[in-house]
Coordinates of C-alpha atoms and ligand atoms in Angstrom, one line a residue:
Chain J
X606 CA 160.9 127.5 109.3
X607 CA 164.0 126.1 108.4
X608 CA 162.8 124.1 105.4
X609 CA 161.1 126.9 104.1
X610 CA 164.1 129.0 103.7
X611 CA 166.3 126.2 102.4
X612 CA 162.8 126.2 100.1
X613 CA 163.0 129.6 99.3
X614 CA 167.4 128.9 98.8
X615 CA 166.7 126.0 95.9
X616 CA 164.5 128.9 93.9
X617 CA 167.4 131.9 94.2
X618 CA 169.8 129.2 93.2
X619 CA 167.4 127.6 90.2
X620 CA 166.7 132.2 88.9
X621 CA 171.8 131.9 89.4
X622 CA 171.4 128.8 87.4
X623 CA 168.9 130.6 84.0
X624 CA 170.9 133.8 84.3
X625 CA 173.9 131.5 83.4
X626 CA 172.7 129.6 81.1
X627 CA 170.9 133.0 79.4
X628 CA 175.3 134.0 79.0
X629 CA 176.4 131.6 77.9
X630 CA 173.4 130.9 74.7
X631 CA 174.8 134.5 74.4
X632 CA 178.4 133.5 74.2
X633 CA 177.1 130.4 72.3
X634 CA 175.4 132.6 69.8
X635 CA 178.1 135.1 68.6
X636 CA 180.1 132.4 67.9
X637 CA 177.9 131.2 65.9
X638 CA 178.0 134.3 63.7
X639 CA 181.5 135.4 63.9
X640 CA 181.7 138.3 66.4
X641 CA 184.8 139.2 68.5
X642 CA 184.1 141.1 71.8
X643 CA 186.0 144.6 72.0
X644 CA 184.1 145.8 74.7
X645 CA 187.5 148.2 75.3
X646 CA 186.3 150.0 72.2
X647 CA 184.0 151.6 74.5
X648 CA 185.4 153.0 77.9
X649 CA 186.4 155.8 75.5
X650 CA 183.3 157.1 75.1
X651 CA 182.7 157.9 78.6
X652 CA 185.6 159.4 79.6
X653 CA 188.9 160.5 77.4
X654 CA 191.6 162.7 78.2
X655 CA 193.3 165.0 75.5
X656 CA 195.9 167.2 75.2
X657 CA 194.6 170.8 74.1
X658 CA 196.7 172.8 72.9
X659 CA 196.7 176.7 74.6
X660 CA 198.3 179.9 71.8
X661 CA 198.9 182.9 72.8
X662 CA 196.1 185.6 71.2
X663 CA 197.7 189.0 70.4
X664 CA 201.3 189.9 70.4
X665 CA 202.7 190.5 74.5
X666 CA 205.0 189.5 77.6
X667 CA 205.0 186.0 78.6
X668 CA 205.7 185.7 82.8
X669 CA 205.5 181.9 84.4
X670 CA 205.3 180.7 87.7
X671 CA 205.9 176.9 88.6
X672 CA 203.1 176.2 90.4
X673 CA 204.7 172.5 91.8
X674 CA 206.6 169.5 89.4
X675 CA 204.3 169.6 86.6
X676 CA 201.8 172.0 86.2
X677 CA 202.9 175.9 85.6
X678 CA 200.8 179.5 86.0
X679 CA 200.9 181.3 83.0
X680 CA 200.7 184.3 82.3
X681 CA 200.5 186.9 79.2
X682 CA 200.3 191.0 79.4
X683 CA 199.0 191.5 75.8
X684 CA 200.9 194.8 74.8
X685 CA 197.3 195.8 73.8
X686 CA 197.1 195.8 78.0
X687 CA 194.6 193.0 78.6
X688 CA 195.5 189.8 80.4
X689 CA 195.2 185.7 79.8
X690 CA 196.0 183.2 81.8
X691 CA 195.9 180.3 82.6
X692 CA 197.9 176.4 83.4
X693 CA 200.1 174.2 81.0
X694 CA 201.9 171.4 81.8
X695 CA 205.9 172.9 82.6
X696 CA 207.3 170.6 80.3
X697 CA 205.5 171.3 77.4
X698 CA 206.6 175.7 77.8
X699 CA 208.0 176.6 74.6
X700 CA 209.1 180.0 76.1
X701 CA 210.1 181.2 78.8
X702 CA 209.6 183.6 81.3
X703 CA 209.4 187.4 80.1
X704 CA 209.6 186.1 76.8
X705 CA 208.2 188.1 73.3
X706 CA 205.2 185.8 72.5
X707 CA 203.6 187.0 69.7
X708 CA 199.4 186.5 68.0
X709 CA 199.1 182.9 67.5
X710 CA 202.2 181.1 69.3
X711 CA 201.5 177.8 71.1
X712 CA 203.0 178.8 74.3
X713 CA 202.2 174.8 75.9
X714 CA 200.0 172.2 76.2
X715 CA 197.7 170.5 78.5
X716 CA 196.0 167.1 79.6
X717 CA 192.2 167.6 80.1
X718 CA 189.8 165.2 81.0
X719 CA 186.9 165.1 79.2
X720 CA 183.6 163.9 78.5
X721 CA 183.1 161.2 76.1
X722 CA 179.8 161.3 73.8
X723 CA 178.2 158.4 75.8
X724 CA 177.8 161.1 78.1
X725 CA 177.2 164.0 76.0
X726 CA 174.1 161.7 74.6
X727 CA 173.5 160.4 78.3
X728 CA 172.5 164.6 79.8
X729 CA 170.9 164.8 76.6
X730 CA 169.0 162.4 76.9
X731 CA 168.4 163.6 80.8
X732 CA 167.5 167.0 79.6
X733 CA 165.0 166.2 76.7
X734 CA 162.9 163.9 79.7
X735 CA 163.5 166.3 81.7
X736 CA 162.4 169.8 80.0
X737 CA 159.6 167.8 77.9
X738 CA 158.0 165.9 81.6
X739 CA 158.0 169.6 83.2
X740 CA 155.9 170.4 80.1
X741 CA 154.4 168.0 80.1
X742 CA 152.7 167.8 83.5
X743 CA 151.5 171.4 82.8
X744 CA 149.8 169.7 79.8
X745 CA 148.2 167.7 81.4
X746 CA 147.0 169.4 84.3
X747 CA 145.2 171.4 82.2
X748 CA 143.6 168.7 79.8
X749 CA 142.9 166.2 82.3
X750 CA 140.6 168.6 84.2
X751 CA 139.5 170.1 80.5
X752 CA 138.4 166.6 80.4
X753 CA 136.5 167.2 83.4
X754 CA 134.5 171.0 82.1
X755 CA 131.3 171.0 82.0
X756 CA 131.9 173.7 79.1
X757 CA 131.7 172.1 76.3
X758 CA 134.2 174.3 74.6
X759 CA 136.9 173.0 76.6
X760 CA 135.8 170.1 77.5
X761 CA 135.8 169.5 73.5
X762 CA 139.4 171.1 73.0
X763 CA 141.0 168.9 75.8
X764 CA 139.2 165.5 73.8
X765 CA 140.8 166.5 70.5
X766 CA 144.3 167.1 72.1
X767 CA 144.2 163.5 74.2
X768 CA 142.3 161.6 71.4
X769 CA 144.7 163.4 68.3
X770 CA 148.2 162.1 70.4
X771 CA 147.2 159.1 71.4
X772 CA 145.9 157.9 68.8
X773 CA 148.6 158.9 66.1
X774 CA 153.0 157.0 66.2
X775 CA 155.4 158.8 68.8
X776 CA 157.2 158.7 65.8
X777 CA 155.1 160.4 62.8
X778 CA 154.4 162.8 65.7
X779 CA 158.3 163.7 66.2
X780 CA 158.6 164.5 62.3
X781 CA 155.4 166.6 62.1
X782 CA 157.3 168.7 64.6
X783 CA 160.7 169.1 62.9
X784 CA 159.4 169.1 59.8
X785 CA 155.9 171.2 59.3
X786 CA 156.4 173.1 62.6
X787 CA 159.9 173.3 63.5
X788 CA 160.1 174.4 59.4
X789 CA 157.3 177.1 60.2
X790 CA 158.1 178.3 63.2
X791 CA 161.3 178.4 63.0
X792 CA 162.3 176.1 66.4
X793 CA 165.3 174.8 66.1
X794 CA 164.9 171.0 66.2
X795 CA 165.9 169.9 70.3
X796 CA 162.4 172.3 71.2
X797 CA 160.9 171.0 68.4
X798 CA 161.3 167.1 70.4
X799 CA 161.6 168.6 73.2
X800 CA 158.1 169.8 72.2
X801 CA 156.7 167.0 71.0
X802 CA 157.1 165.3 73.6
X803 CA 155.8 166.9 76.6
X804 CA 152.9 167.4 74.7
X805 CA 153.0 162.9 73.7
X806 CA 153.3 163.0 77.6
X807 CA 150.9 165.6 78.5
X808 CA 148.0 163.8 76.5
X809 CA 149.0 160.8 78.9
X810 CA 149.4 162.3 81.6
X811 CA 145.8 163.7 81.2
X812 CA 143.9 161.2 80.8
X813 CA 145.8 159.6 84.3
X814 CA 144.7 162.6 85.7
X815 CA 141.8 163.2 85.1
X816 CA 140.9 159.0 86.4
X817 CA 142.8 160.4 89.7
X818 CA 140.5 163.0 90.1
X819 CA 137.6 161.4 89.3
X820 CA 137.8 158.5 91.7
X821 CA 137.6 161.5 94.6
X822 CA 135.0 160.6 96.2
X823 CA 132.6 163.7 94.4
X824 CA 131.5 164.4 98.5
X825 CA 134.6 165.7 99.0
X826 CA 133.7 168.5 95.9
X827 CA 130.0 168.7 97.3
X828 CA 132.0 170.0 101.4
X829 CA 133.8 171.8 99.5
X830 CA 131.6 174.2 97.5
X831 CA 129.8 173.6 100.4
X832 CA 132.1 175.8 103.0
X833 CA 131.9 178.6 100.2
X834 CA 135.4 177.9 98.4
X835 CA 135.6 178.4 94.8
X836 CA 136.7 175.7 92.0
X837 CA 140.1 176.4 91.9
X838 CA 140.8 177.0 96.0
X839 CA 138.9 173.4 95.7
X840 CA 140.8 171.3 93.7
X841 CA 144.4 173.2 95.1
X842 CA 143.4 172.5 98.9
X843 CA 140.9 169.0 98.2
X844 CA 140.9 167.3 95.6
X845 CA 144.1 167.4 93.5
X846 CA 145.7 166.5 96.7
X847 CA 144.2 163.5 97.3
X848 CA 143.8 162.3 94.1
X849 CA 148.1 162.6 94.0
X850 CA 148.7 160.1 96.0
X851 CA 146.5 157.4 92.8
X852 CA 148.2 158.8 90.4
X853 CA 151.9 159.2 91.2
X854 CA 152.4 155.0 90.3
X855 CA 150.6 155.2 86.5
X856 CA 152.4 159.2 86.4
X857 CA 155.4 157.3 87.1
X858 CA 156.1 154.3 84.8
X859 CA 154.3 157.1 82.5
X860 CA 157.8 159.4 82.9
X861 CA 159.2 156.1 82.9
X862 CA 158.2 155.2 79.2
X863 CA 159.4 158.9 78.7
X864 CA 163.1 158.2 79.3
X865 CA 162.9 155.7 76.8
X866 CA 159.9 157.0 74.2
X867 CA 162.8 160.6 74.2
X868 CA 164.9 158.0 72.0
X869 CA 163.1 158.5 69.3
X870 CA 164.2 161.7 69.2
X871 CA 166.9 160.4 67.3
X872 CA 165.2 160.7 64.3
X873 CA 166.0 164.3 63.9
X874 CA 169.8 164.4 64.2
X875 CA 169.5 165.3 68.0
X876 CA 172.2 163.7 69.8
X877 CA 170.7 162.0 72.4
X878 CA 172.3 158.6 74.1
X879 CA 170.7 155.7 71.0
X880 CA 172.4 158.7 68.3
X881 CA 175.5 159.2 70.6
X882 CA 175.4 154.9 70.4
X883 CA 174.4 154.9 66.6
X884 CA 178.0 156.9 66.0
X885 CA 179.8 155.8 68.2
X886 CA 179.3 152.2 65.9
X887 CA 179.7 152.9 62.4
X888 CA 183.8 154.2 63.7
X889 CA 184.1 151.7 65.9
X890 CA 181.9 148.2 64.1
X891 CA 181.8 147.3 68.4
X892 CA 177.9 147.5 67.5
X893 CA 177.4 144.9 70.4
X894 CA 178.8 146.6 72.4
X895 CA 178.1 149.8 71.9
X896 CA 174.2 148.6 72.6
X897 CA 174.1 146.8 75.3
X898 CA 176.0 150.0 77.0
X899 CA 173.6 152.1 76.2
X900 CA 170.6 150.1 76.2
X901 CA 172.0 148.8 80.0
X902 CA 172.5 153.6 80.6
X903 CA 169.3 153.5 79.8
X904 CA 168.7 150.7 82.2
X905 CA 170.5 152.4 84.7
X906 CA 167.9 155.3 84.7
X907 CA 165.2 154.2 84.7
X908 CA 165.7 151.6 87.7
X909 CA 167.2 155.0 89.8
X910 CA 163.3 156.8 88.7
X911 CA 160.7 153.6 89.7
X912 CA 163.9 153.0 93.1
X913 CA 163.0 157.2 93.5
X914 CA 159.2 156.9 93.2
X915 CA 158.9 154.0 95.4
X916 CA 160.9 155.7 97.8
X917 CA 158.3 158.8 97.8
X918 CA 155.1 156.2 98.2
X919 CA 156.9 154.9 101.4
X920 CA 157.4 158.5 102.9
X921 CA 153.5 160.0 101.2
X922 CA 152.4 156.1 102.7
X923 CA 153.9 157.0 106.5
X924 CA 152.3 160.1 106.6
X925 CA 148.3 159.0 106.6
Chain U
X710 CA 114.6 184.4 106.0
X711 CA 115.0 181.4 103.3
X712 CA 111.8 181.8 101.4
X713 CA 111.4 179.1 98.9
X714 CA 109.7 179.8 95.4
X715 CA 108.1 176.9 93.5
X716 CA 111.1 175.9 92.6
X717 CA 111.4 172.7 90.3
X718 CA 114.8 170.0 89.6
X719 CA 114.8 168.0 87.5
X720 CA 116.8 164.6 86.2
X721 CA 116.5 163.9 83.2
X722 CA 118.8 160.3 83.0
X723 CA 118.9 158.3 79.9
X724 CA 115.8 158.7 78.7
X725 CA 113.9 159.3 82.3
X726 CA 113.2 162.3 83.3
X727 CA 112.7 162.6 87.0
X728 CA 110.9 165.3 88.0
X729 CA 112.8 165.4 91.6
X730 CA 111.7 168.7 93.0
X731 CA 108.3 170.0 92.0
X732 CA 106.7 173.5 92.3
X733 CA 108.0 173.8 96.0
X734 CA 107.6 176.4 98.4
X735 CA 108.0 176.8 101.9
X736 CA 109.1 179.9 104.1
X737 CA 112.0 179.2 107.5
X738 CA 112.3 182.5 109.5
X739 CA 115.1 183.5 111.2
X740 CA 115.9 181.1 115.2
X741 CA 112.7 178.5 113.0
X742 CA 114.3 174.6 112.7
X743 CA 112.1 172.8 109.8
X744 CA 112.3 169.6 108.9
X745 CA 111.2 167.9 106.7
X746 CA 110.7 164.1 105.8
X747 CA 109.3 161.4 103.2
X748 CA 110.0 158.6 101.9
X749 CA 113.2 157.0 99.9
X750 CA 113.8 159.6 96.7
X751 CA 111.1 161.9 97.2
X752 CA 113.5 164.5 96.6
X753 CA 114.3 165.6 100.4
X754 CA 118.1 166.2 99.4
X755 CA 117.1 167.3 96.2
X756 CA 116.1 170.1 98.0
X757 CA 118.3 170.7 100.1
X758 CA 121.3 170.8 97.9
X759 CA 119.2 173.9 95.9
X760 CA 119.2 175.8 98.2
X761 CA 122.7 176.4 97.9
X762 CA 123.1 175.3 94.9
X763 CA 124.6 172.3 94.8
X764 CA 121.6 172.1 92.1
X765 CA 120.6 174.5 90.4
X766 CA 116.9 174.5 90.4
X767 CA 115.2 175.0 86.7
X768 CA 113.0 177.2 87.5
X769 CA 111.1 179.4 90.7
X770 CA 113.0 182.1 93.2
X771 CA 115.2 181.5 97.0
X772 CA 115.9 184.3 98.3
X773 CA 117.7 184.5 101.3
X774 CA 117.2 187.7 102.9
X775 CA 115.6 188.6 99.6
X776 CA 119.7 188.1 98.2
X777 CA 118.1 186.1 94.4
X778 CA 120.7 183.2 95.2
X779 CA 119.9 182.5 91.3
X780 CA 120.1 185.1 90.6
X781 CA 123.6 185.5 88.1
X782 CA 124.7 188.7 89.1
X783 CA 124.8 186.7 93.1
X784 CA 128.2 185.7 94.1
X785 CA 127.8 181.9 94.9
X786 CA 130.6 181.3 96.5
X787 CA 129.4 183.9 98.9
X788 CA 125.9 181.9 99.5
X789 CA 127.5 179.3 99.9
X790 CA 129.6 180.2 103.3
X791 CA 126.6 181.7 104.3
X792 CA 125.1 178.3 104.4
X793 CA 126.8 175.3 106.3
X794 CA 126.2 171.8 104.8
X795 CA 126.1 168.5 107.1
X796 CA 126.4 164.9 104.9
X797 CA 124.9 162.0 105.4
X798 CA 128.6 160.6 104.9
X799 CA 130.0 163.1 107.6
X800 CA 132.6 164.1 104.0
X801 CA 135.8 165.3 106.0
X802 CA 138.6 165.4 104.6
X803 CA 140.6 162.9 105.1
X804 CA 144.2 164.5 103.9
X805 CA 143.9 166.7 106.8
X806 CA 143.7 167.4 110.0
X807 CA 140.5 167.8 112.4
X808 CA 142.1 171.0 112.6
X809 CA 143.2 171.9 109.5
X810 CA 140.1 170.7 108.4
X811 CA 138.0 173.6 110.3
X812 CA 140.6 176.1 109.8
X813 CA 140.8 176.0 105.8
X814 CA 137.7 177.8 105.1
X815 CA 138.0 180.5 107.6
X816 CA 141.3 180.7 106.1
X817 CA 141.2 180.8 102.8
X818 CA 136.7 182.2 102.5
X819 CA 136.5 184.0 105.4
X820 CA 140.7 185.6 105.4
X821 CA 141.3 185.1 109.1
X822 CA 144.7 184.2 109.7
X823 CA 145.5 181.1 111.1
X824 CA 146.0 182.6 115.0
X825 CA 141.9 183.5 115.0
X826 CA 140.7 180.9 112.7
X827 CA 142.2 178.2 115.3
X828 CA 140.6 180.2 118.4
X829 CA 137.4 179.2 116.9
X830 CA 137.3 176.2 115.8
X831 CA 139.0 174.6 119.6
X832 CA 135.6 177.3 121.0
X833 CA 133.6 175.6 118.6
X834 CA 135.4 171.2 119.0
X835 CA 134.8 172.6 122.9
X836 CA 131.4 173.7 122.3
X837 CA 131.1 170.0 120.1
X838 CA 132.5 168.5 123.2
X839 CA 135.7 166.9 121.0
X840 CA 138.3 168.8 121.9
X841 CA 140.8 166.4 122.4
X842 CA 140.4 165.2 119.0
X843 CA 142.4 168.7 117.6
X844 CA 145.2 167.2 116.3
X845 CA 144.6 163.3 115.1
X846 CA 142.6 162.7 111.2
X847 CA 139.7 161.5 110.2
X848 CA 140.4 158.2 109.6
X849 CA 140.9 158.0 113.2
X850 CA 137.7 159.4 114.5
X851 CA 134.1 157.2 115.7
X852 CA 130.9 157.7 113.3
X853 CA 129.4 159.7 115.6
X854 CA 132.8 162.4 116.4
X855 CA 133.4 162.4 112.8
X856 CA 130.0 163.6 112.2
X857 CA 130.0 166.8 115.1
X858 CA 133.6 167.1 113.5
X859 CA 132.2 168.3 110.1
X860 CA 129.5 169.6 111.8
X861 CA 132.2 172.0 113.9
X862 CA 133.6 173.2 109.9
X863 CA 130.2 174.2 109.0
X864 CA 129.3 176.1 111.3
X865 CA 133.2 177.9 111.4
X866 CA 132.1 179.9 108.8
X867 CA 129.2 181.0 111.0
X868 CA 125.7 180.5 108.8
X869 CA 123.0 182.2 109.1
X870 CA 121.6 178.7 108.3
X871 CA 122.3 174.8 108.4
X872 CA 121.2 172.1 106.4
X873 CA 121.1 169.2 107.3
X874 CA 121.1 165.5 105.8
X875 CA 120.2 162.4 107.3
X876 CA 122.9 163.5 109.5
X877 CA 122.6 160.4 111.9
X878 CA 121.7 157.9 109.3
X879 CA 124.9 156.7 108.3
X880 CA 126.1 156.5 111.8
X881 CA 125.4 152.9 114.3
X882 CA 122.5 153.6 116.6
X883 CA 125.0 154.7 119.4
X884 CA 125.5 157.1 118.5
X885 CA 122.6 158.9 117.4
X886 CA 122.1 160.9 120.3
X887 CA 125.9 162.0 120.3
X888 CA 124.4 164.0 117.3
X889 CA 121.7 164.9 118.3
X890 CA 123.1 166.6 121.4
X891 CA 124.4 169.1 119.3
X892 CA 121.5 169.5 117.4
X893 CA 119.2 170.2 119.7
X894 CA 121.4 173.1 121.7
X895 CA 122.0 174.4 118.4
X896 CA 118.4 175.0 117.4
X897 CA 118.1 175.5 120.7
X898 CA 120.6 178.4 120.8
X899 CA 118.6 180.6 117.3
X900 CA 120.2 178.8 114.8
X901 CA 118.6 178.3 112.1
X902 CA 118.3 174.6 110.4
X903 CA 115.9 172.8 108.2
X904 CA 116.8 169.5 108.6
X905 CA 116.0 165.9 106.5
X906 CA 115.9 163.9 109.7
X907 CA 113.4 160.6 110.6
X908 CA 114.2 160.9 114.3
X909 CA 110.9 161.9 115.3
X910 CA 112.3 162.8 119.1
X911 CA 114.6 165.9 117.1
X912 CA 111.5 166.1 115.7
X913 CA 109.1 166.8 119.0
X914 CA 111.4 168.7 120.5
X915 CA 112.5 171.7 118.7
X916 CA 110.9 171.2 115.5
X917 CA 109.0 174.4 114.2
X918 CA 107.5 172.9 111.4
X919 CA 107.9 169.7 109.8
X920 CA 107.4 168.9 105.6
X921 CA 106.1 165.8 104.2
X922 CA 107.5 165.6 100.5
X923 CA 106.2 162.9 98.8
X924 CA 107.1 162.2 94.7
X925 CA 109.3 165.9 94.8
X926 CA 105.6 167.4 95.9
X927 CA 105.8 169.1 99.5
X928 CA 102.4 167.6 100.4
X929 CA 102.3 168.2 104.0
X930 CA 103.5 171.2 106.3
X931 CA 102.6 171.6 110.3
X932 CA 103.8 171.7 113.6
X933 CA 105.4 168.2 115.0
X934 CA 102.6 167.5 117.0
X935 CA 99.7 168.1 114.3
X936 CA 101.8 165.4 112.6
X937 CA 101.8 162.9 116.2
X938 CA 98.8 163.6 116.8
X939 CA 95.9 163.6 113.7
X940 CA 98.2 164.6 109.4
X941 CA 95.4 165.6 107.2
X942 CA 97.1 162.7 104.1
X943 CA 96.5 159.8 104.0
X944 CA 99.8 159.3 102.4
X945 CA 101.4 161.2 105.7
X946 CA 99.9 158.9 107.8
X947 CA 101.4 155.9 105.8
X948 CA 104.5 157.2 105.9
X949 CA 104.3 157.8 109.5
X950 CA 103.1 154.7 110.5
X951 CA 106.7 153.0 108.7
X952 CA 108.8 155.1 110.7
X953 CA 107.8 155.7 114.0
Ligands
ATP467 N1 122.3 163.5 90.2 C1 121.1 163.0 90.4 N2 121.2 162.4 88.6 C2 119.6 162.1 88.6 N3 118.9 161.9 89.5 C3 119.1 162.3 90.6 C4 119.9 162.7 91.2 N4 119.7 163.2 92.4 C5 118.8 162.9 92.6 N5 117.7 162.7 91.5 C6 117.0 161.1 92.2 O1 116.0 162.1 92.3 C7 114.7 162.4 93.1 C8 114.7 162.7 94.1 O2 115.9 162.3 95.3 P1 116.5 162.7 96.5 O3 118.2 162.0 96.5 O4 116.8 164.0 96.6 O5 115.5 162.2 97.7 P2 115.5 161.5 98.8 O6 114.4 162.2 99.6 O7 117.0 162.5 99.3 O8 116.0 160.5 98.6 P3 116.9 159.4 99.9 O9 116.1 159.3 101.2 O10 116.8 158.1 99.1 O11 118.0 160.2 100.2 C9 115.4 160.7 93.7 O12 115.1 159.7 92.8 C10 117.1 160.2 92.8 O13 117.6 158.7 91.7
MG468 MG1 118.5 161.8 100.5

């Protein structure tokens, strides 16, 4: 018992040692190319505080109310009857209570806390992954059911879709969507990127769903149909709920891949996490720091998704 | 009640053509129990599966209460709801409790309210002798109990006829009795039944007719006594000597 624990502890120590060695190797390598790390340049691209100036939009009268020792509430009553109210820093005020202001006068300023381009990129990546996942599930479900259909037309179309998508590189698909379909159908780059990813993931989801459904014993379909339930009811109440449990792990893997694959939309100038990183590295020259940072951010996304999936799986396992 | 007229069903596996059901005709009257026997691969299951259209027939006609069930205007789901089927491997829905197994089609097909379905289910579970198991999952039941739930599930649709495809052959010997007992009760209550089974004791007690199949053909029909005393066909004699 104790010796087992010691043995395990030994191997954990070895693991730490290997990681330390790898980290050391990294510093040695960067020393070799004379690289100076500027990690302090990165945080501002997550969040920054900036000064926002407030202006009058018409001619009118200013009313100022002190809120506390730092801020004041300003309300501008314009001659045309409209009103503007906002908060500014008291020491930045250029007017006094009751003064007249004219159009485009600067009234004061306020420090605001804003999200940097990395956070914006992260949000874009999340959005595009989420939209294309939802669409991808729909495409995948339709195509997956189509693949097991007995109707040659439906089966043929579903098979062509799946093979076409799986047989061509995602990068090429994104270009086709953006340059060809985007131009022909007049859709913007975000929509084109989302559609390309959705169709891409849909083809893989279709195969996962097809395999999941086919793994359910045919007796289930027969028993349900013999009770008079139609195909749709049988799928909804009998087959898909059972298949879902088996589909879950590969499906989760697919969506984790999707988050990573979404980085390819940066080639059509969508400012996702990857594109944000590239933009920052051209302005800061902290290329490696930026690359490691966005890699860590992707890792954070994928790890939290796989943890979520594991949690859901455990919940499901308990239910039966 | 059920008229099977000259039906054929052929499977093509690769280059192999299997005449699973080959020009079969028979007639089951209301309240009758017909037992189908025959060697493995003789087409007993296929014949039964044709009756509720789990297999589509190639030619011939099947009439249930004078309705041609293979006609393309016939609503097949409606026919299937009227024809109960019990499978060798039970085929209960493993993700649903016993009660849900029996309720589901009542609610979705018969459009009964949850309350009506529950009442019917309770009644049927009592009838097959497992009323205390309503809320367990199929995997927690013995084979005999599962098969009784499957029978209750089929009965819940108020079928005009019940089809049984070797309902006891996947069971441990000590559980065969409890399932046969339920079937005996049903038969005595006047349920119309077609049963593929080699339980000759059951056949002797309730069968109105026994049908012997071989290589897709019905080769002999008679009452059970006829089969036990002096069957006409050599093939039948040989087969019975093997199973008795
Ligand atoms: N779905 C199918 N595809 C191809 N061949 C089939 C199919 N179903 C049945 N067969 C073939 O049809 C023939 C009759 O099969 P069936 O299952 O009706 O026989 P059975 O009398 O029920 O046999 P058993 O006693 O083994 O259940 C067999 O030769 C079988 O291989
Ligand atoms: Mg059979």
